[in-house]
């Protein structure tokens, strides 16, 4: 199947007319949206560096959260409005977010409910108003970390909503980045809990959430699936459920993430899912009570399994 | 719309990507129910299959290497026997015969090291580590010369630096023949000397041609300087030699950057300056005798500014190099 469809051809395949007067303003709007040049200060590596710098600054100043946070928030916020240069904006944006982290902590200590409500309102507002992408990401990350203080159910619900948001883009709602955060961070936090040994009785909640996410994916696809494919998917859901209970809930979660990534064609999410899957596999393997020879045998079997899978996929690719 | 405007026409004629489909859904042009169908039409199955196969390859290598590790570890006592020695010798001969494969090349280099260190572990000869590493360095030269792989050619220099470090730790410093600062400065100068030798002979000796040599020797010198700065005693009089060394490292790196516009050298230099700046900052804040919270606040804020400076400088350099490349 050719993959070089133009937007026009794609819309034609899906019976969407570009001549529809109702759709004309929206098409014009997309066509005229100024494509932001890929500035070296506005990409994924810069975002990661920004988060690291802001976190380091936050950790250092956390004893003076209110005064330092207020100064950074106000001064850097004002400077950010005035500056045009990419480097200067990056500088002030980083310390603006550091100030935001500090103020979040200060207000959270005073009243957790107020802070969470405020963050929720700001986050939802950013979905509907034209907001800076990084602002949405930072708000989503902050909201996620604040939810850690609650029991597990809201966090699990957030993970489910994240997956749902990725599969169901809603008109007028620019929540993609936040949905990525809500889909990936819970699995990452599960990995950290597994490594520190604190993952225990609540894992069945996560098993349920990840299986539900997979069922949601099936629901999304069911109209385009044949009976045979549908039954395979349902069997897959059962296998995933038992994998989560018997093996590792994190492995189940990362597999579901990968499948979602494939269907939404997201290389970033697929990479994150593979890294999480590998990490969970290693952590589970290292926690097995086996001898060195036993560990060697298990590693050999795992290596052979992945090799067979790779050869099988290579065979399918050659046939295609 | 009978005749769409130019920008809309450009958008409609461009190859559809996932971001475009998401924009179409957000604007209500494409119904949400058709989102996955649209993505399926644009998805490159070949790209996905290649990505999955690459990921599986990494997993296969990881699990086979860990299997090898566990089996060797479980049977380690076998290598203490004569049969174990014979097996190592056979393995070395096999690696020599199949050197055209990268794995044989690297395993052969590793087996040389095992055959040097194993007698000491088995018979307890108490040989100094620096002598063993120096012997390893000499034998590695013979192994590396016929190899075409940069990793193998770099190994002797890596082992040489380890040998120098062991010499300092096991002999020079305990016998008080020199102090930490002077030893590290001398080790850094040795690496600088090798670097200059490489630069002067690179046109005649093609063996050194890969720029990884330049990067490694520069970084080895910087690591010694940093190690000396960390381990030195708190003495003001010892600051001066390190400032000179810092200037020396910066000037040398800047020279090679401006000579060949080598981005990796400049980025490595920035990292070195950041680490050096962090050490100086830590020393200065420690000397102020502040409370723990204030000291931590000052240090981490300063640290964040250092990382920020390095990142901005690195990106600006990237932009300059790209502009120059485009201009050419």
Coordinates of C-alpha atoms in Angstrom, one line a residue:
Chain A
X1 CA 0.0 0.0 0.0
X2 CA 1.5 3.4 -0.9
X3 CA 2.2 5.6 2.1
X4 CA 2.7 8.9 0.3
X5 CA -0.9 10.0 0.4
X6 CA -1.3 13.7 0.2
X7 CA -3.8 15.3 2.6
X8 CA -6.2 15.8 -0.2
X9 CA -6.0 12.1 -1.2
X10 CA -6.4 11.1 2.4
X11 CA -9.5 13.2 2.9
X12 CA -10.9 11.8 -0.4
X13 CA -10.4 8.2 0.8
X14 CA -12.4 9.0 3.9
X15 CA -15.2 10.8 2.0
X16 CA -14.4 14.2 3.3
X17 CA -14.9 16.9 0.8
X18 CA -12.4 19.8 0.7
X19 CA -15.0 21.9 -1.1
X20 CA -17.5 21.8 1.7
X21 CA -18.1 25.4 2.7
X22 CA -18.5 24.3 6.4
X23 CA -15.0 22.9 6.4
X24 CA -13.4 25.7 4.4
X25 CA -12.5 28.1 7.2
X26 CA -11.0 25.3 9.3
X27 CA -8.9 24.1 6.3
X28 CA -7.7 27.7 5.7
X29 CA -6.9 28.0 9.4
X30 CA -4.7 24.9 9.3
X31 CA -3.1 26.0 6.1
X32 CA -2.3 29.4 7.4
X33 CA -1.0 28.3 10.8
X34 CA 2.5 29.6 11.0
X35 CA 4.7 26.7 11.0
X36 CA 7.0 27.2 14.0
X37 CA 10.6 26.8 12.9
X38 CA 12.3 24.1 14.6
X39 CA 14.3 26.3 16.9
X40 CA 17.2 24.5 18.7
X41 CA 15.7 25.9 21.9
X42 CA 12.2 24.5 21.3
X43 CA 12.6 20.7 20.8
X44 CA 12.5 17.5 22.9
X45 CA 16.2 17.7 24.1
X46 CA 15.7 21.3 25.1
X47 CA 12.5 20.3 27.0
X48 CA 14.3 17.6 28.9
X49 CA 17.2 19.9 29.8
X50 CA 14.7 22.6 30.8
X51 CA 13.0 20.1 33.1
X52 CA 16.3 19.0 34.6
X53 CA 17.5 22.5 35.2
X54 CA 14.1 23.6 36.7
X55 CA 14.1 20.5 39.0
X56 CA 17.6 21.1 40.2
X57 CA 16.8 24.8 40.9
X58 CA 13.5 23.7 42.6
X59 CA 15.3 21.1 44.8
X60 CA 17.9 23.7 45.9
X61 CA 15.4 26.4 46.7
X62 CA 12.6 24.2 48.2
X63 CA 13.4 25.5 51.7
X64 CA 12.6 29.0 50.5
X65 CA 9.7 27.9 48.3
X66 CA 7.4 30.9 48.8
X67 CA 9.8 33.9 48.5
X68 CA 12.0 32.3 45.8
X69 CA 9.1 30.9 43.9
X70 CA 7.3 34.3 43.9
X71 CA 10.3 36.2 42.7
X72 CA 11.2 33.7 40.0
X73 CA 7.6 33.4 38.8
X74 CA 6.9 37.1 38.6
X75 CA 10.3 38.3 37.3
X76 CA 10.8 35.5 34.8
X77 CA 7.2 35.6 33.7
X78 CA 7.4 39.3 32.9
X79 CA 10.7 38.9 31.1
X80 CA 9.3 36.0 29.1
X81 CA 6.6 38.3 27.7
X82 CA 9.1 40.9 26.6
X83 CA 11.9 38.8 25.2
X84 CA 12.1 37.6 21.5
X85 CA 15.3 35.7 21.3
X86 CA 15.1 31.9 21.5
X87 CA 18.0 31.6 23.9
X88 CA 16.7 34.3 26.2
X89 CA 13.1 32.9 26.2
X90 CA 14.5 29.5 27.0
X91 CA 16.4 30.9 30.0
X92 CA 13.5 32.8 31.4
X93 CA 11.0 30.0 30.6
X94 CA 13.1 27.5 32.6
X95 CA 13.3 29.7 35.7
X96 CA 9.6 30.6 35.3
X97 CA 8.8 26.9 35.5
X98 CA 11.2 26.5 38.5
X99 CA 9.2 29.3 40.2
X100 CA 6.0 27.6 39.3
X101 CA 7.2 24.3 40.9
X102 CA 8.2 26.2 44.1
X103 CA 4.9 28.0 44.4
X104 CA 3.0 24.8 43.7
X105 CA 4.9 23.2 46.6
X106 CA 4.2 26.2 48.9
X107 CA 0.5 26.3 48.2
X108 CA 0.2 22.5 48.3
X109 CA 1.6 22.6 51.9
X110 CA -1.0 25.2 52.8
X111 CA -4.0 23.5 51.1
X112 CA -3.6 20.4 48.8
X113 CA -7.2 20.6 47.6
X114 CA -6.9 24.3 46.4
X115 CA -3.6 23.5 44.6
X116 CA -5.0 20.5 42.8
X117 CA -8.2 22.3 41.9
X118 CA -6.2 25.3 40.6
X119 CA -3.9 23.1 38.5
X120 CA -6.9 21.2 37.1
X121 CA -8.5 24.4 36.0
X122 CA -5.3 25.7 34.4
X123 CA -4.7 22.4 32.7
X124 CA -8.3 22.1 31.3
X125 CA -8.1 25.8 30.2
X126 CA -4.8 25.1 28.4
X127 CA -6.7 22.4 26.3
X128 CA -9.1 24.9 24.9
X129 CA -7.0 28.1 24.7
X130 CA -4.0 28.5 22.5
X131 CA -1.3 27.9 25.0
X132 CA 2.4 27.1 24.8
X133 CA 2.9 23.4 24.3
X134 CA 5.6 23.2 27.0
X135 CA 3.2 24.9 29.4
X136 CA 0.7 22.2 28.8
X137 CA 3.3 19.5 29.4
X138 CA 4.5 21.1 32.6
X139 CA 1.0 21.5 33.9
X140 CA 0.2 17.9 33.1
X141 CA 3.4 16.7 34.8
X142 CA 2.7 18.8 37.9
X143 CA -0.9 17.6 38.1
X144 CA 0.4 14.0 37.8
X145 CA 2.9 14.4 40.6
X146 CA 0.3 16.1 42.9
X147 CA -2.1 13.1 42.3
X148 CA 0.6 10.8 43.7
X149 CA -0.5 12.0 47.2
X150 CA -4.0 10.6 46.6
X151 CA -5.0 6.9 46.7
X152 CA -4.3 4.9 43.6
X153 CA -7.7 5.0 41.9
X154 CA -7.6 8.6 40.6
X155 CA -4.1 8.0 39.3
X156 CA -5.3 4.8 37.5
X157 CA -8.2 6.7 36.1
X158 CA -5.9 9.4 34.8
X159 CA -3.8 6.7 33.1
X160 CA -7.0 5.3 31.4
X161 CA -8.0 8.8 30.4
X162 CA -4.6 9.4 28.9
X163 CA -4.9 6.4 26.6
X164 CA -8.5 7.4 25.8
X165 CA -7.3 10.9 24.9
X166 CA -4.7 9.5 22.5
X167 CA -7.3 7.2 20.8
X168 CA -10.1 9.8 20.6
X169 CA -8.9 13.3 19.5
X170 CA -11.8 15.7 20.3
X171 CA -12.6 18.7 18.2
X172 CA -11.4 21.9 19.7
X173 CA -9.4 20.2 22.4
X174 CA -5.6 20.4 22.2
X175 CA -4.7 17.9 24.8
X176 CA -2.3 15.6 23.0
X177 CA 0.8 16.4 25.0
X178 CA -1.0 16.0 28.3
X179 CA -2.4 12.7 27.2
X180 CA 1.1 11.4 26.4
X181 CA 2.2 12.5 29.9
X182 CA -0.8 10.7 31.5
X183 CA -0.3 7.6 29.5
X184 CA 3.5 7.2 30.0
X185 CA 4.2 8.6 33.5
X186 CA 2.0 6.1 35.5
X187 CA 3.9 3.2 33.9
X188 CA 7.2 4.9 34.7
X189 CA 6.1 5.4 38.3
X190 CA 5.2 1.7 38.4
X191 CA 8.7 0.9 37.3
X192 CA 10.2 3.0 40.1
X193 CA 7.9 1.4 42.6
X194 CA 8.9 -2.0 41.4
X195 CA 12.6 -1.1 41.6
X196 CA 12.2 0.2 45.2
X197 CA 10.1 -2.9 46.1
X198 CA 7.0 -1.0 47.1
X199 CA 4.6 -2.3 44.4
X200 CA 2.3 -4.8 46.0
X201 CA -1.4 -5.2 46.6
X202 CA -2.6 -2.3 44.3
X203 CA -1.2 -4.0 41.2
X204 CA -4.6 -5.6 40.4
X205 CA -6.0 -2.1 40.0
X206 CA -3.3 -1.4 37.4
X207 CA -4.0 -4.7 35.7
X208 CA -7.6 -3.8 35.4
X209 CA -6.7 -0.3 34.0
X210 CA -4.3 -1.6 31.4
X211 CA -6.7 -4.4 30.3
X212 CA -9.5 -1.8 30.0
X213 CA -7.2 0.4 27.9
X214 CA -6.6 -2.5 25.6
X215 CA -10.4 -3.2 25.4
X216 CA -10.8 0.5 24.6
X217 CA -8.4 0.0 21.7
X218 CA -10.5 -3.0 20.5
X219 CA -13.6 -0.9 20.7
X220 CA -12.0 1.8 18.6
X221 CA -11.0 -0.8 16.0
X222 CA -13.9 -3.2 16.1
X223 CA -15.8 -1.8 13.1
X224 CA -12.7 -2.4 10.9
X225 CA -11.9 -5.9 12.2
X226 CA -13.1 -9.2 11.0
X227 CA -14.6 -11.8 13.3
X228 CA -11.3 -13.8 13.3
X229 CA -9.2 -10.7 14.1
X230 CA -11.7 -9.6 16.8
X231 CA -11.5 -13.0 18.5
X232 CA -7.7 -12.8 18.4
X233 CA -7.8 -9.3 20.0
X234 CA -10.2 -10.6 22.8
X235 CA -7.9 -13.6 23.4
X236 CA -5.0 -11.1 23.5
X237 CA -6.9 -9.1 26.2
X238 CA -7.3 -12.2 28.3
X239 CA -3.6 -13.1 27.9
X240 CA -2.6 -9.5 28.9
X241 CA -4.8 -9.6 31.9
X242 CA -3.3 -12.9 33.2
X243 CA 0.2 -11.6 32.2
X244 CA -0.5 -8.6 34.5
X245 CA -1.6 -10.8 37.4
X246 CA 0.9 -13.6 37.1
X247 CA 4.0 -12.0 35.6
X248 CA 4.2 -8.2 35.9
X249 CA 1.7 -5.4 35.7
X250 CA 4.4 -3.2 34.2
X251 CA 5.1 -5.6 31.3
X252 CA 1.3 -5.6 30.6
X253 CA 1.2 -1.8 30.7
X254 CA 4.2 -1.3 28.4
X255 CA 2.8 -3.8 25.9
X256 CA -0.5 -1.9 25.8
X257 CA 1.4 1.3 25.4
X258 CA 3.2 -0.1 22.4
X259 CA 0.1 -1.3 20.8
X260 CA -1.5 2.1 21.2
X261 CA 1.6 3.7 19.8
X262 CA 1.4 1.5 16.7
X263 CA -2.2 2.3 16.0
X264 CA -1.7 6.1 16.6
X265 CA 1.6 6.0 14.6
X266 CA 3.6 7.5 17.4
X267 CA 7.3 6.7 17.3
X268 CA 8.0 8.6 20.6
X269 CA 5.4 6.5 22.5
X270 CA 6.7 3.3 20.9
X271 CA 10.2 4.0 22.0
X272 CA 9.1 4.8 25.5
X273 CA 7.0 1.6 25.6
X274 CA 10.0 -0.5 24.4
X275 CA 12.3 1.1 27.0
X276 CA 9.8 0.5 29.8
X277 CA 9.2 -3.1 28.6
X278 CA 12.9 -3.8 28.6
X279 CA 13.4 -2.2 32.1
X280 CA 10.5 -4.2 33.5
X281 CA 11.8 -7.4 32.0
X282 CA 15.2 -6.8 33.6
X283 CA 13.8 -5.9 37.0
X284 CA 11.6 -9.0 37.0
X285 CA 14.5 -11.2 35.9
X286 CA 16.8 -9.8 38.6
X287 CA 14.2 -10.5 41.3
X288 CA 13.9 -14.2 40.4
X289 CA 15.3 -16.5 43.1
X290 CA 17.4 -18.6 40.8
X291 CA 21.1 -19.7 40.7
X292 CA 23.6 -18.3 38.3
X293 CA 23.2 -21.3 36.0
X294 CA 19.4 -20.9 36.2
X295 CA 19.7 -17.2 35.3
X296 CA 21.9 -18.1 32.4
X297 CA 19.4 -20.7 31.1
X298 CA 16.5 -18.2 31.5
X299 CA 18.6 -15.5 29.6
X300 CA 19.4 -18.0 26.9
X301 CA 15.7 -19.0 26.5
X302 CA 14.7 -15.3 26.4
X303 CA 17.3 -14.6 23.8
X304 CA 16.2 -17.5 21.6
X305 CA 12.6 -16.4 21.9
X306 CA 13.3 -12.9 20.8
X307 CA 15.6 -14.2 18.0
X308 CA 12.8 -16.5 16.7
X309 CA 10.3 -13.6 16.9
X310 CA 12.7 -11.4 14.9
X311 CA 13.2 -14.1 12.3
X312 CA 9.5 -14.6 12.0
X313 CA 8.9 -10.8 11.5
X314 CA 11.7 -10.7 9.0
X315 CA 10.0 -13.6 7.2
X316 CA 6.6 -11.8 7.2
X317 CA 8.3 -8.6 5.9
X318 CA 9.9 -10.6 3.0
X319 CA 6.6 -12.2 2.1
X320 CA 4.9 -8.8 2.1
Chain B
X1 CA -14.1 26.6 -2.0
X2 CA -13.6 26.6 -5.7
X3 CA -10.0 27.8 -5.7
X4 CA -8.3 27.5 -2.4
X5 CA -5.7 30.0 -1.5
X6 CA -2.0 29.2 -2.0
X7 CA -1.3 28.1 1.6
X8 CA -4.3 25.9 1.8
X9 CA -3.4 24.4 -1.5
X10 CA 0.2 23.7 -0.3
X11 CA -1.2 22.1 2.8
X12 CA -3.6 19.9 0.8
X13 CA -0.9 18.7 -1.6
X14 CA 1.8 17.9 1.1
X15 CA 2.3 14.3 2.2
X16 CA -0.1 13.5 5.1
X17 CA 1.6 12.9 8.4
X18 CA 0.2 12.0 11.9
X19 CA 0.4 15.6 13.1
X20 CA -1.6 16.8 10.1
X21 CA -4.3 14.2 10.8
X22 CA -4.4 15.3 14.4
X23 CA -4.8 18.9 13.3
X24 CA -7.6 17.8 11.0
X25 CA -9.4 16.1 13.9
X26 CA -8.9 19.1 16.2
X27 CA -10.4 21.4 13.7
X28 CA -13.4 19.1 13.1
X29 CA -12.6 18.5 9.4
X30 CA -12.0 14.8 10.0
X31 CA -14.4 13.0 12.3
X32 CA -12.9 11.4 15.4
X33 CA -14.3 8.0 14.4
X34 CA -12.0 8.1 11.2
X35 CA -8.9 9.0 13.2
X36 CA -7.3 5.5 13.3
X37 CA -8.4 4.8 9.8
X38 CA -6.6 7.9 8.5
X39 CA -3.5 6.9 10.4
X40 CA -3.6 3.4 9.0
X41 CA -3.6 4.9 5.5
X42 CA -0.5 7.0 6.2
X43 CA 1.4 4.6 8.4
X44 CA 4.6 3.2 6.9
X45 CA 4.5 -0.5 7.7
X46 CA 8.1 -0.9 6.5
X47 CA 9.3 1.7 9.0
X48 CA 7.5 0.0 11.9
X49 CA 8.7 -3.5 10.9
X50 CA 12.3 -2.2 10.7
X51 CA 11.9 -0.4 14.1
X52 CA 10.5 -3.6 15.8
X53 CA 13.2 -5.7 14.3
X54 CA 15.9 -3.3 15.6
X55 CA 14.4 -3.4 19.0
X56 CA 14.2 -7.2 19.0
X57 CA 17.9 -7.3 17.9
X58 CA 18.9 -5.2 20.9
X59 CA 16.8 -7.5 23.2
X60 CA 18.5 -10.6 21.6
X61 CA 22.0 -9.1 22.2
X62 CA 21.1 -8.1 25.7
X63 CA 19.8 -11.6 26.7
X64 CA 22.6 -13.6 25.0
X65 CA 25.2 -11.3 26.6
X66 CA 23.6 -11.8 30.0
X67 CA 23.4 -15.6 29.4
X68 CA 27.1 -15.6 28.6
X69 CA 27.9 -13.5 31.7
X70 CA 26.0 -15.8 34.0
X71 CA 27.4 -19.0 32.5
X72 CA 31.0 -17.7 32.7
X73 CA 30.4 -16.4 36.3
X74 CA 28.9 -19.7 37.4
X75 CA 31.8 -21.7 35.9
X76 CA 34.5 -19.2 36.9
X77 CA 36.3 -21.7 39.0
X78 CA 36.9 -23.8 35.8
X79 CA 39.3 -21.1 34.6
X80 CA 41.4 -21.7 37.7
X81 CA 42.4 -25.1 36.4
X82 CA 44.7 -26.1 33.6
X83 CA 41.8 -27.0 31.3
X84 CA 40.4 -23.4 31.8
X85 CA 43.8 -22.0 30.7
X86 CA 43.8 -24.3 27.6
X87 CA 40.2 -23.2 26.8
X88 CA 41.3 -19.5 27.0
X89 CA 44.2 -20.2 24.7
X90 CA 42.0 -22.0 22.2
X91 CA 39.5 -19.1 22.3
X92 CA 42.3 -16.7 21.7
X93 CA 43.5 -18.6 18.6
X94 CA 39.9 -18.8 17.3
X95 CA 39.6 -15.0 17.7
X96 CA 42.9 -14.5 15.9
X97 CA 41.6 -16.6 13.0
X98 CA 38.2 -14.8 12.7
X99 CA 39.4 -11.2 13.4
X100 CA 37.4 -10.0 10.4
X101 CA 34.3 -10.2 12.6
X102 CA 34.0 -7.4 15.2
X103 CA 33.0 -9.7 18.0
X104 CA 36.1 -11.9 17.5
X105 CA 38.3 -8.7 17.5
X106 CA 36.8 -7.4 20.8
X107 CA 36.7 -10.8 22.5
X108 CA 40.3 -11.4 21.6
X109 CA 41.3 -8.1 23.2
X110 CA 39.3 -9.1 26.3
X111 CA 40.9 -12.6 26.4
X112 CA 44.4 -11.0 26.4
X113 CA 43.4 -9.2 29.6
X114 CA 42.0 -12.2 31.2
X115 CA 45.2 -14.2 30.5
X116 CA 47.2 -11.5 32.2
X117 CA 45.1 -11.0 35.3
X118 CA 44.1 -14.6 35.8
X119 CA 47.5 -16.0 37.1
X120 CA 47.5 -13.4 39.8
X121 CA 44.0 -14.3 40.9
X122 CA 44.7 -18.0 40.8
X123 CA 48.2 -18.1 42.3
X124 CA 48.0 -14.9 44.4
X125 CA 51.3 -13.5 43.1
X126 CA 50.4 -10.0 44.5
X127 CA 51.7 -8.3 41.4
X128 CA 51.1 -4.6 41.2
X129 CA 48.1 -3.8 39.1
X130 CA 49.9 -1.0 37.3
X131 CA 52.5 -3.5 36.0
X132 CA 49.8 -5.8 34.8
X133 CA 47.9 -3.0 33.1
X134 CA 51.1 -1.8 31.5
X135 CA 51.8 -5.3 30.1
X136 CA 48.2 -5.3 28.9
X137 CA 48.9 -2.0 27.1
X138 CA 52.0 -3.3 25.4
X139 CA 50.3 -6.5 24.2
X140 CA 47.2 -4.6 23.1
X141 CA 49.4 -2.5 20.8
X142 CA 50.4 -5.6 18.9
X143 CA 46.7 -6.6 18.8
X144 CA 45.5 -3.2 17.7
X145 CA 48.0 -2.4 15.0
X146 CA 46.5 -4.7 12.3
X147 CA 42.9 -3.9 13.3
X148 CA 40.8 -1.4 11.3
X149 CA 38.3 -0.8 14.1
X150 CA 38.6 2.5 16.0
X151 CA 37.4 0.9 19.2
X152 CA 40.2 -1.6 19.2
X153 CA 42.8 1.0 18.2
X154 CA 41.7 3.2 21.2
X155 CA 41.9 0.3 23.7
X156 CA 45.7 0.6 24.2
X157 CA 45.3 4.3 25.1
X158 CA 42.5 3.5 27.5
X159 CA 44.5 0.8 29.2
X160 CA 47.6 3.1 29.3
X161 CA 45.6 5.7 31.2
X162 CA 44.3 3.1 33.6
X163 CA 47.9 1.9 34.1
X164 CA 49.0 5.5 34.9
X165 CA 46.2 5.9 37.4
X166 CA 47.1 2.6 39.1
X167 CA 50.8 3.7 39.2
X168 CA 49.8 6.8 41.0
X169 CA 47.5 5.1 43.4
X170 CA 49.6 2.1 44.2
X171 CA 53.1 3.5 44.0
X172 CA 53.8 7.2 43.7
X173 CA 51.2 8.6 46.1
X174 CA 51.7 6.0 49.0
X175 CA 55.5 6.5 48.8
X176 CA 55.0 10.4 48.9
X177 CA 57.2 10.9 45.9
X178 CA 54.7 13.4 44.6
X179 CA 51.3 14.9 45.7
X180 CA 48.0 14.4 44.0
X181 CA 47.9 17.7 42.2
X182 CA 51.3 17.2 40.6
X183 CA 50.6 13.6 39.6
X184 CA 47.3 14.5 37.9
X185 CA 48.9 17.5 36.2
X186 CA 51.7 15.2 34.9
X187 CA 49.2 12.6 33.7
X188 CA 47.2 15.3 31.9
X189 CA 50.4 16.6 30.3
X190 CA 51.2 13.1 29.1
X191 CA 47.9 12.9 27.4
X192 CA 48.4 16.3 26.0
X193 CA 51.7 15.2 24.6
X194 CA 50.2 12.2 23.0
X195 CA 47.5 14.4 21.5
X196 CA 50.1 16.8 20.0
X197 CA 52.1 13.8 18.7
X198 CA 48.9 12.5 17.1
X199 CA 48.0 15.9 15.5
X200 CA 51.5 16.3 14.1
X201 CA 51.7 12.8 12.6
X202 CA 48.1 12.3 11.5
X203 CA 48.9 13.0 7.9
X204 CA 51.8 10.5 7.8
X205 CA 50.4 7.8 10.1
X206 CA 46.9 7.0 9.0
X207 CA 46.4 4.7 11.9
X208 CA 45.6 7.7 14.1
X209 CA 43.3 9.3 11.5
X210 CA 40.0 8.8 13.3
X211 CA 39.0 11.9 15.3
X212 CA 38.0 9.7 18.3
X213 CA 41.7 9.7 19.2
X214 CA 41.7 13.5 19.6
X215 CA 38.5 13.4 21.6
X216 CA 39.7 10.6 23.9
X217 CA 43.1 12.0 24.6
X218 CA 41.7 15.5 25.3
X219 CA 39.0 14.0 27.7
X220 CA 41.6 11.8 29.4
X221 CA 43.6 14.8 30.2
X222 CA 40.6 16.7 31.5
X223 CA 39.5 13.7 33.6
X224 CA 42.9 13.6 35.3
X225 CA 42.7 17.4 36.0
X226 CA 39.2 17.0 37.5
X227 CA 40.3 14.0 39.6
X228 CA 43.2 16.0 40.9
X229 CA 40.9 18.9 41.7
X230 CA 38.5 16.6 43.6
X231 CA 41.2 14.8 45.5
X232 CA 43.6 17.6 46.3
X233 CA 43.9 19.0 49.9
X234 CA 42.3 22.3 50.6
X235 CA 45.3 24.5 50.0
X236 CA 45.1 27.9 48.3
X237 CA 48.6 27.5 47.0
X238 CA 47.6 24.5 44.9
X239 CA 44.8 26.4 43.1
X240 CA 47.2 28.2 40.7
X241 CA 48.6 25.1 38.9
X242 CA 45.0 24.0 38.2
X243 CA 44.0 27.3 36.8
X244 CA 46.9 27.1 34.4
X245 CA 45.9 23.5 33.5
X246 CA 42.3 24.8 32.9
X247 CA 43.6 27.5 30.6
X248 CA 45.8 25.0 28.9
X249 CA 42.9 22.5 28.3
X250 CA 40.6 25.3 27.1
X251 CA 43.2 26.8 24.7
X252 CA 44.1 23.4 23.3
X253 CA 40.5 22.4 22.8
X254 CA 39.7 25.8 21.2
X255 CA 42.7 25.4 18.9
X256 CA 41.4 22.1 17.6
X257 CA 37.9 23.4 17.4
X258 CA 38.9 26.4 15.2
X259 CA 41.3 24.3 13.2
X260 CA 38.8 21.6 12.1
X261 CA 35.4 23.0 13.4
X262 CA 35.0 19.8 15.4
X263 CA 31.7 20.0 17.2
X264 CA 32.3 17.0 19.5
X265 CA 35.6 18.5 20.8
X266 CA 33.9 21.8 21.6
X267 CA 30.9 20.0 23.3
X268 CA 33.3 17.9 25.4
X269 CA 35.2 21.1 26.3
X270 CA 31.9 22.7 27.4
X271 CA 31.1 19.7 29.6
X272 CA 34.6 19.9 31.1
X273 CA 34.2 23.6 31.8
X274 CA 30.8 22.9 33.4
X275 CA 32.3 20.2 35.7
X276 CA 35.3 22.5 36.5
X277 CA 32.9 25.4 37.3
X278 CA 30.9 23.1 39.6
X279 CA 34.0 22.1 41.5
X280 CA 35.1 25.7 41.9
X281 CA 31.6 26.7 43.0
X282 CA 31.4 23.9 45.5
X283 CA 34.8 24.9 46.9
X284 CA 33.8 28.5 47.2
X285 CA 30.5 27.9 48.9
X286 CA 32.1 25.5 51.3
X287 CA 34.6 28.2 52.2
X288 CA 31.8 30.6 53.1
X289 CA 30.6 28.3 56.0
X290 CA 26.9 28.9 55.5
X291 CA 24.0 26.8 56.9
X292 CA 23.3 23.6 55.0
X293 CA 20.0 24.9 53.5
X294 CA 21.5 28.2 52.3
X295 CA 24.6 26.4 51.0
X296 CA 22.5 23.8 49.1
X297 CA 20.3 26.5 47.7
X298 CA 23.3 28.6 46.4
X299 CA 25.1 25.5 45.0
X300 CA 22.1 24.0 43.2
X301 CA 21.0 27.4 41.8
X302 CA 24.6 28.0 40.6
X303 CA 24.7 24.5 39.2
X304 CA 21.5 25.1 37.2
X305 CA 23.0 28.3 35.8
X306 CA 26.1 26.4 34.7
X307 CA 24.1 23.8 32.9
X308 CA 22.0 26.5 31.3
X309 CA 25.1 28.3 30.1
X310 CA 26.5 25.1 28.6
X311 CA 23.3 24.2 26.9
X312 CA 22.8 27.7 25.4
X313 CA 26.5 27.9 24.3
X314 CA 26.3 24.4 22.7
X315 CA 23.1 25.3 20.8
X316 CA 24.5 28.6 19.6
X317 CA 27.6 26.8 18.3
X318 CA 25.4 24.3 16.5
X319 CA 23.5 27.2 14.8
X320 CA 26.8 28.9 13.8
X321 CA 28.2 25.7 12.3
X322 CA 24.9 25.0 10.4
X323 CA 24.9 28.5 9.0
X324 CA 28.5 28.2 7.9
X325 CA 27.7 24.9 6.3
X326 CA 24.7 26.3 4.5
X327 CA 26.7 29.3 3.4
X328 CA 29.3 26.9 1.9

